[in-house]
Short mmCIF file of C-alpha atoms and ligand atoms in Angstrom, two decimals:
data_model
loop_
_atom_site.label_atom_id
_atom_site.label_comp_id
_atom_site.label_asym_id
_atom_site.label_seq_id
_atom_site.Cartn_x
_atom_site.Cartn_y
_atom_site.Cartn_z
CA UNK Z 960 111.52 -35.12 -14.66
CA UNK Z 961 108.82 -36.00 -11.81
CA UNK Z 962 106.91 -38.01 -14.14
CA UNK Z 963 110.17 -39.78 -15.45
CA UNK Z 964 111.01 -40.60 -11.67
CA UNK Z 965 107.26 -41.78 -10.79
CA UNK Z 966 107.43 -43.58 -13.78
CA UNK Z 967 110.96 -45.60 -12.94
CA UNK Z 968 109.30 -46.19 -8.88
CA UNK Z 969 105.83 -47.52 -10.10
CA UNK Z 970 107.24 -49.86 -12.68
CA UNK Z 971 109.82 -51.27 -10.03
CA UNK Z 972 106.59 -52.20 -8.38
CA UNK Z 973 106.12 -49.41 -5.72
CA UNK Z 974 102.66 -47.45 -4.94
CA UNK Z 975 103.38 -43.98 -6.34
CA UNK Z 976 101.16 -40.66 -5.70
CA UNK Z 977 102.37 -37.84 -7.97
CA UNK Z 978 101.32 -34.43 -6.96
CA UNK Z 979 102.09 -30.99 -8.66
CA UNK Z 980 100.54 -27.81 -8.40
CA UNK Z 981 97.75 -27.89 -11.09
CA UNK Z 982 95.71 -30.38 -13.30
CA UNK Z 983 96.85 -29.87 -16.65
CA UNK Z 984 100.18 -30.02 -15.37
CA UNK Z 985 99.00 -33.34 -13.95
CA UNK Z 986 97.69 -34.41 -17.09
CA UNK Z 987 100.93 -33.40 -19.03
CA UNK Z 988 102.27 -35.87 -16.87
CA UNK Z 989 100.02 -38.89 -16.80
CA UNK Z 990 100.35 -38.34 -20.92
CA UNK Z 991 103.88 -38.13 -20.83
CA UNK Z 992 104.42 -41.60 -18.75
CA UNK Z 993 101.55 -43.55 -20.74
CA UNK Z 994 103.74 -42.90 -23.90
CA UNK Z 995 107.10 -43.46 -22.37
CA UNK Z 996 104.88 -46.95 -21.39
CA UNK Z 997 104.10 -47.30 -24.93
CA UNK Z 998 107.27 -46.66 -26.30
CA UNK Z 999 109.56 -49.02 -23.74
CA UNK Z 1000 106.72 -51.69 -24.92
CA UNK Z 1001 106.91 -51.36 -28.44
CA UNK Z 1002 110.69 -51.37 -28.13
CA UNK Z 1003 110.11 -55.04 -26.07
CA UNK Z 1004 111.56 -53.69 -22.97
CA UNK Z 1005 108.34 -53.90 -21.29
CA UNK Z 1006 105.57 -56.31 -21.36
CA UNK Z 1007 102.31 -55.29 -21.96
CA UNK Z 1008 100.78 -56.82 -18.48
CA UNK Z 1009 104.05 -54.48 -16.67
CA UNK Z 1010 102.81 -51.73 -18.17
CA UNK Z 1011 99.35 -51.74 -17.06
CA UNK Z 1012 100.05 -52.75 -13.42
CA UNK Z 1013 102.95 -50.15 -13.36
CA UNK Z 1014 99.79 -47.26 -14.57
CA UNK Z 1015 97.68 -48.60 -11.46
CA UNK Z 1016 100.46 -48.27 -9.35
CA UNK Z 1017 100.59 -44.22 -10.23
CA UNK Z 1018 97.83 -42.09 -8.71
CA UNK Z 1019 97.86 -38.00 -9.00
CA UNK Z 1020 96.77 -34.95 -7.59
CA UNK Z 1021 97.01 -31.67 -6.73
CA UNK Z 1022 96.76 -32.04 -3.30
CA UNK Z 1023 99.67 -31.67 -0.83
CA UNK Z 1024 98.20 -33.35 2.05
CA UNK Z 1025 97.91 -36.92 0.26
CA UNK Z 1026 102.06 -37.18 0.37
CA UNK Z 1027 101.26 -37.53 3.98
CA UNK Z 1028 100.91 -41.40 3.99
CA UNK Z 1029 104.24 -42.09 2.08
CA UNK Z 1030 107.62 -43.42 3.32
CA UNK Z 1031 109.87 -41.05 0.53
CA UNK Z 1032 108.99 -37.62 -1.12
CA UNK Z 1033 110.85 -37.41 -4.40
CA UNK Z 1034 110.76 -33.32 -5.11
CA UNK Z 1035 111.49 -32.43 -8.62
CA UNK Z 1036 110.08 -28.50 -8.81
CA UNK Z 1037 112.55 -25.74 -10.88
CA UNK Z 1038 115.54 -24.94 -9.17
CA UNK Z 1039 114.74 -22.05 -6.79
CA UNK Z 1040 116.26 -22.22 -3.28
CA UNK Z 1041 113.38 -20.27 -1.73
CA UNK Z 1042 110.71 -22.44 -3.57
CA UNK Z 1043 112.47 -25.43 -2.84
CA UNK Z 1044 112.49 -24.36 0.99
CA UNK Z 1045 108.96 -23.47 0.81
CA UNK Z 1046 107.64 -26.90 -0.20
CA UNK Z 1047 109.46 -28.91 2.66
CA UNK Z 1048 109.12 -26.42 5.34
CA UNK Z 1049 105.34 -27.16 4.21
CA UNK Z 1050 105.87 -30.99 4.22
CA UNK Z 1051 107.59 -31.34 6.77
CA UNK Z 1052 104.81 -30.40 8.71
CA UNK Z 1053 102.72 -32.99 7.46
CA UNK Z 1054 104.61 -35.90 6.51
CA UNK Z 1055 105.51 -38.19 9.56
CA UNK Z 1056 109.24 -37.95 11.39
CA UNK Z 1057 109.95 -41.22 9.69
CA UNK Z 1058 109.48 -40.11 6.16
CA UNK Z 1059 112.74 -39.33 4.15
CA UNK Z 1060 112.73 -36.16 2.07
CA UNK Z 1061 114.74 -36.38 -1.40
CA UNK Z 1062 116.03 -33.26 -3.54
CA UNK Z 1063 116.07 -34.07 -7.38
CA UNK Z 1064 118.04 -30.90 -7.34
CA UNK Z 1065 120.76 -30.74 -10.06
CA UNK Z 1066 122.78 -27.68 -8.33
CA UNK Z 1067 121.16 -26.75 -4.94
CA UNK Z 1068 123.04 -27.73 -1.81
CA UNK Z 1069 121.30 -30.30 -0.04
CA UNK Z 1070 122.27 -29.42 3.44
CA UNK Z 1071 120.89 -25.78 2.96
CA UNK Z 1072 117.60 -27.77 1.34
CA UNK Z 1073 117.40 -30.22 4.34
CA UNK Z 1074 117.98 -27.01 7.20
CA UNK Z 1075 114.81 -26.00 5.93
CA UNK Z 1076 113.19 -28.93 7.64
CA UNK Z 1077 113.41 -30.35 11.24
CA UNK Z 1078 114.34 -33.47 9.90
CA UNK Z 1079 117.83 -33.01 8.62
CA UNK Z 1080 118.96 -36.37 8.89
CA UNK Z 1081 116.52 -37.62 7.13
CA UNK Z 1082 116.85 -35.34 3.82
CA UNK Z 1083 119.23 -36.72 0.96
CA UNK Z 1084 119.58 -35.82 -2.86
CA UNK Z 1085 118.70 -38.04 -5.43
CA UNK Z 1086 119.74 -36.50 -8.73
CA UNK Z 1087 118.33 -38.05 -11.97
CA UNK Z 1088 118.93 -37.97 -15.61
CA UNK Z 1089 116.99 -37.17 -18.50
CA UNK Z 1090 115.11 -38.91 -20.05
CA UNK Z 1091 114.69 -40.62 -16.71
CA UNK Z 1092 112.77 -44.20 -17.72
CA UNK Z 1093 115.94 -44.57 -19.78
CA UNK Z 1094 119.03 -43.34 -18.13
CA UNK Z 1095 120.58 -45.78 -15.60
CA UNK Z 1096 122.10 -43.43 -13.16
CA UNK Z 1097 120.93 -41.82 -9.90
CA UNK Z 1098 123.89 -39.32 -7.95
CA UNK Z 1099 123.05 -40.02 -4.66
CA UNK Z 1100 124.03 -36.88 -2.86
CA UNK Z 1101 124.91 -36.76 0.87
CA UNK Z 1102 124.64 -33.03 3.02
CA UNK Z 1103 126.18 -32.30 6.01
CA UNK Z 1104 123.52 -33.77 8.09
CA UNK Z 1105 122.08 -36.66 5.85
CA UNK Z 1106 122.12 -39.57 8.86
CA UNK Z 1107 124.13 -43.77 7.48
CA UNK Z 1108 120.57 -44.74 8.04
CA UNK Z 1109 118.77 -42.15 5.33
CA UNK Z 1110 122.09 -42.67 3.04
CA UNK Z 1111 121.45 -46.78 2.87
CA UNK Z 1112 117.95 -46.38 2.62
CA UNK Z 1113 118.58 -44.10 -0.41
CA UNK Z 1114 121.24 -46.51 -2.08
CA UNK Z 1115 119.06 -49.26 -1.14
CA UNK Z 1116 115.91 -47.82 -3.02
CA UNK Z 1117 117.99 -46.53 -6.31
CA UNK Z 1118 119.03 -50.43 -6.97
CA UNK Z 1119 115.45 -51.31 -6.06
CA UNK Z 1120 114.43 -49.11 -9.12
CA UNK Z 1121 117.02 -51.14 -11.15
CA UNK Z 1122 119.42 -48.29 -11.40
CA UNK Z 1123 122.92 -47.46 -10.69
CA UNK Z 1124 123.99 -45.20 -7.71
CA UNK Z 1125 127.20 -42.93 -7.34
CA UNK Z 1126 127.88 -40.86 -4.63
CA UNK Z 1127 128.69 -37.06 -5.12
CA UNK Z 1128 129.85 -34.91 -2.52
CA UNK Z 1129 127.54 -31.95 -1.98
CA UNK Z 1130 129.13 -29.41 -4.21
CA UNK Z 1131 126.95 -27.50 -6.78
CA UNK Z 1132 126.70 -29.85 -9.90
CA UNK Z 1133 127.88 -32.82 -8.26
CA UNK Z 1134 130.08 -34.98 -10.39
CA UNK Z 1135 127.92 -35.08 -14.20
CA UNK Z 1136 126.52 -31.25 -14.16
CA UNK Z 1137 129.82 -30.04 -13.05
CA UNK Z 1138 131.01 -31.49 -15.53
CA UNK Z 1139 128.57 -31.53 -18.42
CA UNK Z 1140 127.23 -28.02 -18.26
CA UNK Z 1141 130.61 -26.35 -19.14
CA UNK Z 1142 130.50 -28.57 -22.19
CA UNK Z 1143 126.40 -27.75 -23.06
CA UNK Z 1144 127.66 -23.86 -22.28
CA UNK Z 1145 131.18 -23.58 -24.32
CA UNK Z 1146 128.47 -25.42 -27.70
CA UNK Z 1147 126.10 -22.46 -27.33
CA UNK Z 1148 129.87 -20.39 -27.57
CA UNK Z 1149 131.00 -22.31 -30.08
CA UNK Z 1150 127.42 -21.42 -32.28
CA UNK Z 1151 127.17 -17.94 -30.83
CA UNK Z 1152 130.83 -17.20 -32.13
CA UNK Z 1153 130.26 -19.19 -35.72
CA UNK Z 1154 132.44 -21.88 -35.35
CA UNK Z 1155 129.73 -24.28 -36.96
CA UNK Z 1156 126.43 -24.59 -37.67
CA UNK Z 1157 123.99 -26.26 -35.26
CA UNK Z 1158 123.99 -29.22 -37.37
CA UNK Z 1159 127.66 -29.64 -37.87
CA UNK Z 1160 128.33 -28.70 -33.77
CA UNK Z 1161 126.04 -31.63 -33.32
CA UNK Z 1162 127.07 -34.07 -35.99
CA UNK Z 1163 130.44 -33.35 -34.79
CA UNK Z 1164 130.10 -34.54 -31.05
CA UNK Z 1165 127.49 -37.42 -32.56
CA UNK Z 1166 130.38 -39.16 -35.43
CA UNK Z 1167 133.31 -37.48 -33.73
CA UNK Z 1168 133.27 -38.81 -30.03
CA UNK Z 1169 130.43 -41.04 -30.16
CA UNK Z 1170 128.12 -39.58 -27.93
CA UNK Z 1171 124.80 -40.46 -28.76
CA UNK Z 1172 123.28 -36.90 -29.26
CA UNK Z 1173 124.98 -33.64 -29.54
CA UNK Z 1174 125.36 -31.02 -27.14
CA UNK Z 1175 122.41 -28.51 -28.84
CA UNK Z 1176 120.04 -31.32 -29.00
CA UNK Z 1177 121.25 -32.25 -26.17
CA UNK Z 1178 120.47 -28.46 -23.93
CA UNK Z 1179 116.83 -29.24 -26.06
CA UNK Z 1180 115.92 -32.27 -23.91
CA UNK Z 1181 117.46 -30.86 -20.84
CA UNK Z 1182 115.57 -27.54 -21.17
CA UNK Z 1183 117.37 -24.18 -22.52
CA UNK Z 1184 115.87 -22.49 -19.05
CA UNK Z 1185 116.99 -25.21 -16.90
CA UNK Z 1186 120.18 -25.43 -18.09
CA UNK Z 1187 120.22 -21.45 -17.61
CA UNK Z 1188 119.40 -21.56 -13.99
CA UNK Z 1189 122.13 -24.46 -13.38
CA UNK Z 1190 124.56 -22.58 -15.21
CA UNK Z 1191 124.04 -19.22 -12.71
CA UNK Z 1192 123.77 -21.10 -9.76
CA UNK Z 1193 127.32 -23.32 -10.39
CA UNK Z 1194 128.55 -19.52 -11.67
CA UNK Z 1195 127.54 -18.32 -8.42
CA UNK Z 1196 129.50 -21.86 -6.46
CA UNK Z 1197 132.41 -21.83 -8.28
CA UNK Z 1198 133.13 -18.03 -10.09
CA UNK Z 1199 134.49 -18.98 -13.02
CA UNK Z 1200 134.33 -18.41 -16.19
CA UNK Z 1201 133.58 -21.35 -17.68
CA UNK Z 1202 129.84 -22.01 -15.73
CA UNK Z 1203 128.89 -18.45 -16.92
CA UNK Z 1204 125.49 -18.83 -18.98
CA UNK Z 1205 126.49 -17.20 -22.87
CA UNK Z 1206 124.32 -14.10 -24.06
CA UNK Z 1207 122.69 -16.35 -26.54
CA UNK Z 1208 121.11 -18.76 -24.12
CA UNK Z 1209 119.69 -15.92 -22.61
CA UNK Z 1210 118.23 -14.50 -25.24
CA UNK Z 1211 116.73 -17.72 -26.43
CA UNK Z 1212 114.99 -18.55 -22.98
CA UNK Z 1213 113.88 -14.92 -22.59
CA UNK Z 1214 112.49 -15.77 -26.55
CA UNK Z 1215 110.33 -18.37 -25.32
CA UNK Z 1216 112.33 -20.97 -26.96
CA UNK Z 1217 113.09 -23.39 -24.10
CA UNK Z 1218 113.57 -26.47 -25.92
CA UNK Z 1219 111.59 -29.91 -26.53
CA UNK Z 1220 108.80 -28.90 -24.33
CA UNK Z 1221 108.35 -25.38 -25.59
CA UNK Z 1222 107.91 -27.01 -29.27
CA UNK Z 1223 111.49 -25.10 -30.16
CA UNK Z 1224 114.85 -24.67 -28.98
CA UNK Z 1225 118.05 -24.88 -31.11
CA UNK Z 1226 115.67 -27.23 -33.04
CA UNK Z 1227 112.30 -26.33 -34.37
CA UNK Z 1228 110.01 -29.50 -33.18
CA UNK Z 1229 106.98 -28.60 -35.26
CA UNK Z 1230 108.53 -29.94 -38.15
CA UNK Z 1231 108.60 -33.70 -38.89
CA UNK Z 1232 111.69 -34.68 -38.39
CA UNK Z 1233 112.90 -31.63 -36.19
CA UNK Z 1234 114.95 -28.97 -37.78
CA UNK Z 1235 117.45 -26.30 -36.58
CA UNK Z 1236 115.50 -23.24 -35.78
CA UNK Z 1237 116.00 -20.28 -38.33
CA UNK Z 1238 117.42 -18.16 -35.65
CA UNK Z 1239 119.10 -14.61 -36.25
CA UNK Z 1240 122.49 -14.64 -34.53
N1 3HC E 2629 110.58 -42.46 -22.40
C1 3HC E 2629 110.89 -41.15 -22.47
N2 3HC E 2629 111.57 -40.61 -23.51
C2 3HC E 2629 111.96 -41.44 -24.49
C3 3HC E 2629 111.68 -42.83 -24.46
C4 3HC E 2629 110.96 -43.32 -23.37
N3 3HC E 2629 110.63 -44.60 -23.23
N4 3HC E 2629 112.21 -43.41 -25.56
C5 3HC E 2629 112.80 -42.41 -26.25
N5 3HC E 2629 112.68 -41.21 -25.61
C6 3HC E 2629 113.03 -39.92 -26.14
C7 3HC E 2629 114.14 -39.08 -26.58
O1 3HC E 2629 114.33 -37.96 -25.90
C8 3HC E 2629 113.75 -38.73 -28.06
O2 3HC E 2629 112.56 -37.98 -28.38
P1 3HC E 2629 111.63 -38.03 -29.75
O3 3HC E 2629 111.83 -39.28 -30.53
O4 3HC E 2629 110.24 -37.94 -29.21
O5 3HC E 2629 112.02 -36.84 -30.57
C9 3HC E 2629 113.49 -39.97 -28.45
O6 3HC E 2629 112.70 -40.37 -27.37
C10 3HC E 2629 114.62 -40.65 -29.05
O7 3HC E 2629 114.09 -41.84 -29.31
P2 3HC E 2629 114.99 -42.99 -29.85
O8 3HC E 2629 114.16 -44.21 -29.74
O9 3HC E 2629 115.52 -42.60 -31.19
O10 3HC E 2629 116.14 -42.89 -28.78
P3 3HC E 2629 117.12 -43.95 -28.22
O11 3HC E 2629 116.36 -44.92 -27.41
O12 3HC E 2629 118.00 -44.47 -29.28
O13 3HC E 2629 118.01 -42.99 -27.26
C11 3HC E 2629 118.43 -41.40 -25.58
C12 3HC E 2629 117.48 -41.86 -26.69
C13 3HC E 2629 118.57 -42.49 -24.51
C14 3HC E 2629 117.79 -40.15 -24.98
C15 3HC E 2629 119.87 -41.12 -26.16
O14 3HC E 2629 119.77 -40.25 -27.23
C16 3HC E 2629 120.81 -40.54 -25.13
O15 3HC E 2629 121.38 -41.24 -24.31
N6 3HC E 2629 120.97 -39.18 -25.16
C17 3HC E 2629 121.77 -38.48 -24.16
C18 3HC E 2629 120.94 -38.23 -22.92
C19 3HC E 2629 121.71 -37.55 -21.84
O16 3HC E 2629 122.87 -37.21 -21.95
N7 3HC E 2629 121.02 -37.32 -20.71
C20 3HC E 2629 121.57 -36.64 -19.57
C21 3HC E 2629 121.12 -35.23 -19.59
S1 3HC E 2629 121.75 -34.32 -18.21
C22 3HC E 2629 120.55 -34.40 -17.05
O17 3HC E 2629 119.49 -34.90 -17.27
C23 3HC E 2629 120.84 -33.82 -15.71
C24 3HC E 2629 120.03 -32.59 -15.47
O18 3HC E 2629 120.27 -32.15 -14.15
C25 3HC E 2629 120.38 -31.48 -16.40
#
């Protein structure tokens, strides 16, 4: 998602350095945005002269100590409390007082992010969605200690990336994962227990209600193990049954098959067009 997010920020016209922890992660990244570029050009919802400036705007590294010059830190690393903590306690040290943290965090609780940092007030969530150069929303997600100030800069800079802001309470999931991942789990069910086949659990969602992809294909894009680790740490909010992660999405992420970016998930992405995976239930 960080490359989604730097994407969305350069494009809106704002100077964008993307750091992550090693090159060809970085150049994962720079490929992934020039062909989101390429795509929202061919699809004439960006000029070609946007997308160039928007790819000067973007510079990356590996380097922690270049974030130090910028006014927000956008965080989007895998959803691990003690990792999370770990990377502001580090920039907080060198970013200035006046910087405001953000948490892309999907489940995490923002205020125990933000005590993690002597800047409390200044630390807010900022939860997008997948694919991010596409999907119009941002939860905006206030902790105990998030300051008015931090809270309309936030709002302030969502609409500035041309997207629309809601407000969740901090409570693990906020409003769309809370509600969402019960659905994404109780499909895996639904597949594990034979009720349909991936197809037809798919197809049925897609012609049924009208959403525009189904729930497997769906857990694909989002990523089998980050669905996982959302589903254990809501589990762990809320005890109930409903946010437990099934056996089979278990098994699939301890298979290796973690979705669109692992080349297979519930869908096998080698093949042209993708395929349920021949999987042995
Ligand atoms: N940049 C990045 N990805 C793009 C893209 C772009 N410019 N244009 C398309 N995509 C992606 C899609 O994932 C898919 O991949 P593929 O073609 O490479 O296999 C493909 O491109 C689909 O392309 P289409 O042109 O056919 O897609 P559409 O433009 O018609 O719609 C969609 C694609 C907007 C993703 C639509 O299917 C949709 O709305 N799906 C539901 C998405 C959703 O529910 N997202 C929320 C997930 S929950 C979440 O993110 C929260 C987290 O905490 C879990």
């Amino acid at each position: 998602m960080g490359s989604g997010i730097a994407q969305a920020a350069a494009v809106a016209g704002f100077a964008v350095v993307v750091r992550d922890v090693s090159e060809p992660a970085l150049r994962r990244g720079e490929a992934a945005v020039r062909s989101s570029l390429d795509r929202l050009v061919a699809k004439e919802k960006l000029g070609t002269a946007a997308r160039e400036t928007a790819l000067t705007r973007l510079s990356w590294t590996s380097e922690l100590a270049t974030l130090a010059d910028c006014g927000l830190v956008i965080e989007a690393i895998p959803e691990d409390t003690a990792l999370k903590r770990a990377l502001w306690q580090e920039l907080d040290g060198r970013c200035p007082p006046a910087t405001i943290f953000a948490s892309n965090t999907s489940s995490l609780s923002i205020t125990e992010l933000a005590a993690a940092t002597g800047r409390p007030d200044r630390f807010i969530g900022l939860h997008f969605f997948n694919p991010v150069p596409l999907m119009p929303l941002v939860e905006v997600v206030r902790g105990l200690t998030t300051s008015a100030e931090t809270f309309d800069a936030a709002l302030a800079f969502v609409r500035r990336l041309g997207k629309e802001p809601i407000v969740a309470r901090d409570r693990s999931g906020f409003i769309v994962n809370r509600l969402l991942v019960p659905y994404l789990l109780d499909a895996v069910r639904a597949l594990e227990e034979g009720t349909g086949s991936v197809a037809d659990i798919d197809r049925g969602m897609q012609l049924g209600c009208g959403h525009p992809m189904g729930p497997l294909m769906l857990l694909d894009l989002v990523g089998l193990d980050t669905t996982l680790s959302i589903g254990e740490i809501l589990f762990q909010e809320y005890r109930e049954a409903r946010f437990a992660p099934p056996g089979l999405l278990r098994r699939m992420v301890a298979a290796g098959f973690h979705g669109r970016k692992s080349g297979r998930g519930f869908y096998d992405y080698t093949a042209e067009p993708p395929r349920p995976s021949d999987l042995t239930l």
